[in-house]
Tab-separated table of C-alpha atoms in Angstrom:
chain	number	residue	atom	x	y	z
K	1	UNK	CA	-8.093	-18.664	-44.493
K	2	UNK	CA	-10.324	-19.199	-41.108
K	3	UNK	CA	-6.919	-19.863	-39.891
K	4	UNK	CA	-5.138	-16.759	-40.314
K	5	UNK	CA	-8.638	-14.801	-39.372
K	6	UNK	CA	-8.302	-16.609	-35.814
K	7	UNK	CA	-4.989	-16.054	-35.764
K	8	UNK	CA	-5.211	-11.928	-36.893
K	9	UNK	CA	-8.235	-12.250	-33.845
K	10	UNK	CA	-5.616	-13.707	-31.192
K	11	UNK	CA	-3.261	-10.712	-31.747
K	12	UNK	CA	-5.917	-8.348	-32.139
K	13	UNK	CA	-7.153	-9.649	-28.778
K	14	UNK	CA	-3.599	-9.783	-27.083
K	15	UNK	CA	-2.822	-6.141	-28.123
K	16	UNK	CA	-6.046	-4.624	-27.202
K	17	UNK	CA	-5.082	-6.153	-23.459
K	18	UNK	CA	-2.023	-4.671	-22.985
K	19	UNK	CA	-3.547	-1.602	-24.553
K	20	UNK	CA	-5.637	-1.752	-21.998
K	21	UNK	CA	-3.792	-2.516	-18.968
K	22	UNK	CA	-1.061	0.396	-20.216
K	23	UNK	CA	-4.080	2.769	-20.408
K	24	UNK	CA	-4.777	1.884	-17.160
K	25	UNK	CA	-1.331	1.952	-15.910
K	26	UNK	CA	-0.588	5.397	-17.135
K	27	UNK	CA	-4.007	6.612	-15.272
K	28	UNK	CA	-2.407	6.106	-11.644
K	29	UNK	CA	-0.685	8.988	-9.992
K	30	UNK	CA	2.935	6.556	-8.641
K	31	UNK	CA	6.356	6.835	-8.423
K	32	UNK	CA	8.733	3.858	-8.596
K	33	UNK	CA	12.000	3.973	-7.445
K	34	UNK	CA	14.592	2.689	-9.752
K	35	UNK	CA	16.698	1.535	-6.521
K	36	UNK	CA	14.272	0.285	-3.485
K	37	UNK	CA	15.391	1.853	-0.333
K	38	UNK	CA	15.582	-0.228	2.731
K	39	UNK	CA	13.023	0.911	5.241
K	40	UNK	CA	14.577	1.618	8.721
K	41	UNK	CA	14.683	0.028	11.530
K	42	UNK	CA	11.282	1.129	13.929
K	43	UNK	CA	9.670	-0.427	16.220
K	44	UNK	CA	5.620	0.042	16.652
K	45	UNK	CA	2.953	-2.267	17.880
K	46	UNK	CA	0.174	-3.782	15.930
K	47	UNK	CA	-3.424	-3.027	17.157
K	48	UNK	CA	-3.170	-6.825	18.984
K	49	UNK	CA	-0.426	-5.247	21.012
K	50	UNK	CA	2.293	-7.570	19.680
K	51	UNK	CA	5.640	-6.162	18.116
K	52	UNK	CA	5.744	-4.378	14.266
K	53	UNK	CA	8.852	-3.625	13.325
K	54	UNK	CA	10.712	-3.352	9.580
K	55	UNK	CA	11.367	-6.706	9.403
K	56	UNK	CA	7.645	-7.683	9.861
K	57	UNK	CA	7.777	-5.806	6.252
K	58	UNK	CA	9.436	-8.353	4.769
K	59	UNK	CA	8.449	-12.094	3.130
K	60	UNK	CA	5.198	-10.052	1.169
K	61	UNK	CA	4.335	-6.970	-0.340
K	62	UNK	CA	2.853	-3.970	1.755
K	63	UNK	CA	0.289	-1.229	1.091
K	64	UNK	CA	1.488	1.915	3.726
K	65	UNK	CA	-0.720	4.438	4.673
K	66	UNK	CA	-0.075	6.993	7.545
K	67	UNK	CA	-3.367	8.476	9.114
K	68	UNK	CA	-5.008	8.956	12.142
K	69	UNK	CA	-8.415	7.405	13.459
K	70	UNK	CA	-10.143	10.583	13.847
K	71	UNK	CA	-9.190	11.648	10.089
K	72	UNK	CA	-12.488	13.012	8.344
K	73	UNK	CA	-11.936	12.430	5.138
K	74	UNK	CA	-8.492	11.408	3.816
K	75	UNK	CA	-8.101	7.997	5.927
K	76	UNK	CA	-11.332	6.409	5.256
K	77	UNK	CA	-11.528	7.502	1.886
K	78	UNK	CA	-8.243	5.637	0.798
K	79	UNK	CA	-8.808	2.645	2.860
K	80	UNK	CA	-12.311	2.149	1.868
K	81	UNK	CA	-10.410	2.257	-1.915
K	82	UNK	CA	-7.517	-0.178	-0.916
K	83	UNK	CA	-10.451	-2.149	0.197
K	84	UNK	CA	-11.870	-2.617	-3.271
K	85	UNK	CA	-8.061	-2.708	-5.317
K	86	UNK	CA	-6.792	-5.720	-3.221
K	87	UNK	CA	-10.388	-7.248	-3.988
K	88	UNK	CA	-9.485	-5.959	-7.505
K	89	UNK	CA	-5.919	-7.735	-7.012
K	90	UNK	CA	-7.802	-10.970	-5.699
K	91	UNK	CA	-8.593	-11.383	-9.861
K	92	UNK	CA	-5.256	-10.763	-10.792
K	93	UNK	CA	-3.148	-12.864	-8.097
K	94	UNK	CA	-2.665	-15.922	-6.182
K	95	UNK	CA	-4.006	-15.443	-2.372
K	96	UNK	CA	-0.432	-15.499	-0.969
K	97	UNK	CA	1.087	-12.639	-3.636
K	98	UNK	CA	-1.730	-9.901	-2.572
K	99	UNK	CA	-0.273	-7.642	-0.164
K	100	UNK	CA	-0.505	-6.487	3.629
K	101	UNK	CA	-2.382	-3.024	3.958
K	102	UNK	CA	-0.629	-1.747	7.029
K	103	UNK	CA	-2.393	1.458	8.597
K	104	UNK	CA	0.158	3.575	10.695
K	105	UNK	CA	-1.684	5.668	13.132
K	106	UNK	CA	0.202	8.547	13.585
K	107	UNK	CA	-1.640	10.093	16.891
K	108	UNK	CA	-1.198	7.768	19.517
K	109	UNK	CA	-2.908	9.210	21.959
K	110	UNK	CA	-6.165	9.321	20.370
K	111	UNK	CA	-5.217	6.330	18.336
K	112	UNK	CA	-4.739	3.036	20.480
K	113	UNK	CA	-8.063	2.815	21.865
K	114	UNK	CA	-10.240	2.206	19.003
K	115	UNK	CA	-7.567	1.321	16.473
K	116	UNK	CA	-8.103	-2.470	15.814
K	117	UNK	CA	-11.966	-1.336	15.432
K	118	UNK	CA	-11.277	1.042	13.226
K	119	UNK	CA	-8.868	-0.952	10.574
K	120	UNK	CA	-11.357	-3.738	10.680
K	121	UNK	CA	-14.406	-1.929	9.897
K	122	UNK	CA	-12.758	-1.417	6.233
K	123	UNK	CA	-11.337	-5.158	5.759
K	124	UNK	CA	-10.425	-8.195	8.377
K	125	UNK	CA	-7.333	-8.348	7.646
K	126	UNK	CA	-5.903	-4.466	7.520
K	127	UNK	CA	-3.138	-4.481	9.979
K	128	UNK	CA	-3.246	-0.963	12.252
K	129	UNK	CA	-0.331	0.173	13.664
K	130	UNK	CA	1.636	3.141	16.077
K	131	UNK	CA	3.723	3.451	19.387
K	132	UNK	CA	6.029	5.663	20.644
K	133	UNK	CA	6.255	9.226	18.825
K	134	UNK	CA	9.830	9.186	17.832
K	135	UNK	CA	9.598	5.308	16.752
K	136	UNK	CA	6.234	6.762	14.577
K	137	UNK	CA	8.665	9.282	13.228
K	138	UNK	CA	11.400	6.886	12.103
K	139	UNK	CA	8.765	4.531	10.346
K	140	UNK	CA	7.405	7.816	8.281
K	141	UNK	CA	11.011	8.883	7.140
K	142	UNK	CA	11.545	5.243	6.380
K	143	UNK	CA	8.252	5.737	4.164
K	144	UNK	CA	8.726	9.092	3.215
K	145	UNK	CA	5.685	10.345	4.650
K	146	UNK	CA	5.275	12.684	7.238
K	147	UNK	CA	2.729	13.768	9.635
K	148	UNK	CA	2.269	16.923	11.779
K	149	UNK	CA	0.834	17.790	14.784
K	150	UNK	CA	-1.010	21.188	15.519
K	151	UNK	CA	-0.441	23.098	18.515
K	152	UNK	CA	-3.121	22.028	21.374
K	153	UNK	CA	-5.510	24.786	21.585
K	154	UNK	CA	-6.882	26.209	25.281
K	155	UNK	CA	-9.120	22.759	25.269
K	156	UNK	CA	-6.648	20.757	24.809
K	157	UNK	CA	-8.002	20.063	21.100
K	158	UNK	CA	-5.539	19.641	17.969
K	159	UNK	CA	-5.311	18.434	14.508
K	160	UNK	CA	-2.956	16.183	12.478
K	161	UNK	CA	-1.716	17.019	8.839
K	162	UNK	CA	-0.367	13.976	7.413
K	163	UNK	CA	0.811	12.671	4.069
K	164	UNK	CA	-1.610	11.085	1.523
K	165	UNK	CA	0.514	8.811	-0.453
K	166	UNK	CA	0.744	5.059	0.153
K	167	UNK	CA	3.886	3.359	0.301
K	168	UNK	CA	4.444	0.182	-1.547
K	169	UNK	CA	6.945	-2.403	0.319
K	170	UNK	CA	8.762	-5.152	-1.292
K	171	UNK	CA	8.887	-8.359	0.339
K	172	UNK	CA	12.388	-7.420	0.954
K	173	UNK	CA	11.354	-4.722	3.038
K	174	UNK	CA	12.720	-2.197	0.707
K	175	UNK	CA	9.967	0.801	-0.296
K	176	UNK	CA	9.616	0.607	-3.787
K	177	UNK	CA	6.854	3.015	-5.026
K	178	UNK	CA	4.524	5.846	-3.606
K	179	UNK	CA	0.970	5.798	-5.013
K	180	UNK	CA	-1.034	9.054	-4.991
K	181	UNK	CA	-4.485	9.844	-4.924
K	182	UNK	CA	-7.265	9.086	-6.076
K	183	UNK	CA	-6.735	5.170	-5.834
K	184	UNK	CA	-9.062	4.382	-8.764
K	185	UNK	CA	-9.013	0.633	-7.413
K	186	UNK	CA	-9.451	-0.921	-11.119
K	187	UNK	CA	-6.448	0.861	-12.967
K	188	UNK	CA	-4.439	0.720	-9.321
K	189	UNK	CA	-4.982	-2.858	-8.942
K	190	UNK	CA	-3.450	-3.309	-12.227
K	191	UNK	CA	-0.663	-0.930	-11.681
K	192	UNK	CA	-0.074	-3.152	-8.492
K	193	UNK	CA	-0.493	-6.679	-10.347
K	194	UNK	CA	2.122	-5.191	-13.232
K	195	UNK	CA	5.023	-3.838	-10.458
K	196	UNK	CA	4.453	-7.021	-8.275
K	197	UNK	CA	4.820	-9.379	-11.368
K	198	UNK	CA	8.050	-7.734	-12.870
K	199	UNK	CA	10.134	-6.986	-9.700
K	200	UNK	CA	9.339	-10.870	-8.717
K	201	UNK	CA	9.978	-11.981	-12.441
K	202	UNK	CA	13.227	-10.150	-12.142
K	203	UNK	CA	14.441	-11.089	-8.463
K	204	UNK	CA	13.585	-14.978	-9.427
K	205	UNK	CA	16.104	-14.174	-12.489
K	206	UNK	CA	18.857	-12.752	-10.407
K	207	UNK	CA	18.630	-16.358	-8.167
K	208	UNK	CA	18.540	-18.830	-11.414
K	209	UNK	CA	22.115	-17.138	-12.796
């Protein structure tokens, strides 16, 4: 009899977790692609000034966001959040399975001077990134995001519109899902955790046939 009751308590436990983590699943705002796409070719510096291009994508998982340094709101907001989900993901997964969070700074210009202070300030090891306009352009199409630039006004002042959504790489280098607002990081760290763990699961199958 205390048998079965600890047994009844196991599955009672084991459905209430994935109760849970599909609760918490179903309260993040993402897409994911049936069929990764292949990111394009770009290539972009890192805020060290050494070469990021697609295939720097690739051997890990990647958490995209396109912004610019002088962004009031949107930018900080969401890195300040993937800041707290891959310390959320640091519960969940071995050190070398959390991903990269790659910030590409879409306003160059403005951009390069401060943008290795400005990644850093939200977590050592965010990676910023830009370059050359039409190279910026090619790495947004490649993670459909986009980003536009206002006409200058008579001072020479401007703003940028840019997409919110974060990309979500493969460690083929293949974008796999887009993640929307508002980045709870608990319920997004486990929506992260649950992608990361099947499409792994399911390319280590594909190898042992």
């Amino acid at each position: 009899m205390i048998v079965k009751r600890r047994q009844l308590l196991v599955v009672a436990t084991v459905a209430a977790a994935v109760a849970w983590a599909t609760m918490a699943v179903a309260r993040v705002d993402a897409v994911i692609l049936d069929r990764p796409e292949l990111v394009q070719a770009f290539i972009l510096d890192d805020h060290n000034g050494k070469p990021f291009t697609a295939d720097s994508l690739k051997g890990h998982w990647s958490l995209i966001l396109a912004g610019f340094t002088n962004c009031p709101d949107v930018c900080p907001f969401t890195l300040a959040n993937l800041e707290q989900v891959v310390a959320e993901l640091g519960l969940r997964l071995r050190p070398d399975r959390l991903p990269v969070v790659v910030f590409l700074a879409v306003d160059p210009d403005r951009d390069r001077a401060n943008l290795k202070e400005y990644v850093k300030q939200f977590h050592p090891d965010f990676m910023g990134v830009t370059g050359e306009l039409d190279q910026i352009e090619r790495a947004l199409k490649g993670f459909d995001a986009v980003a536009v630039r206002s006409k200058p006004d008579a001072r020479g002042n401007y703003s940028v519109s840019h997409s919110a959504a974060v990309a979500v790489v493969d460690p083929q280098g293949r974008l796999a899902a887009k993640i929307n607002p508002p980045f709870d990081p608990q319920p997004t760290a486990e929506f992260l955790a649950d992608l990361f763990r099947r499409r792994d699961d399911a390319r280590t199958g594909e190898r042992g046939r």
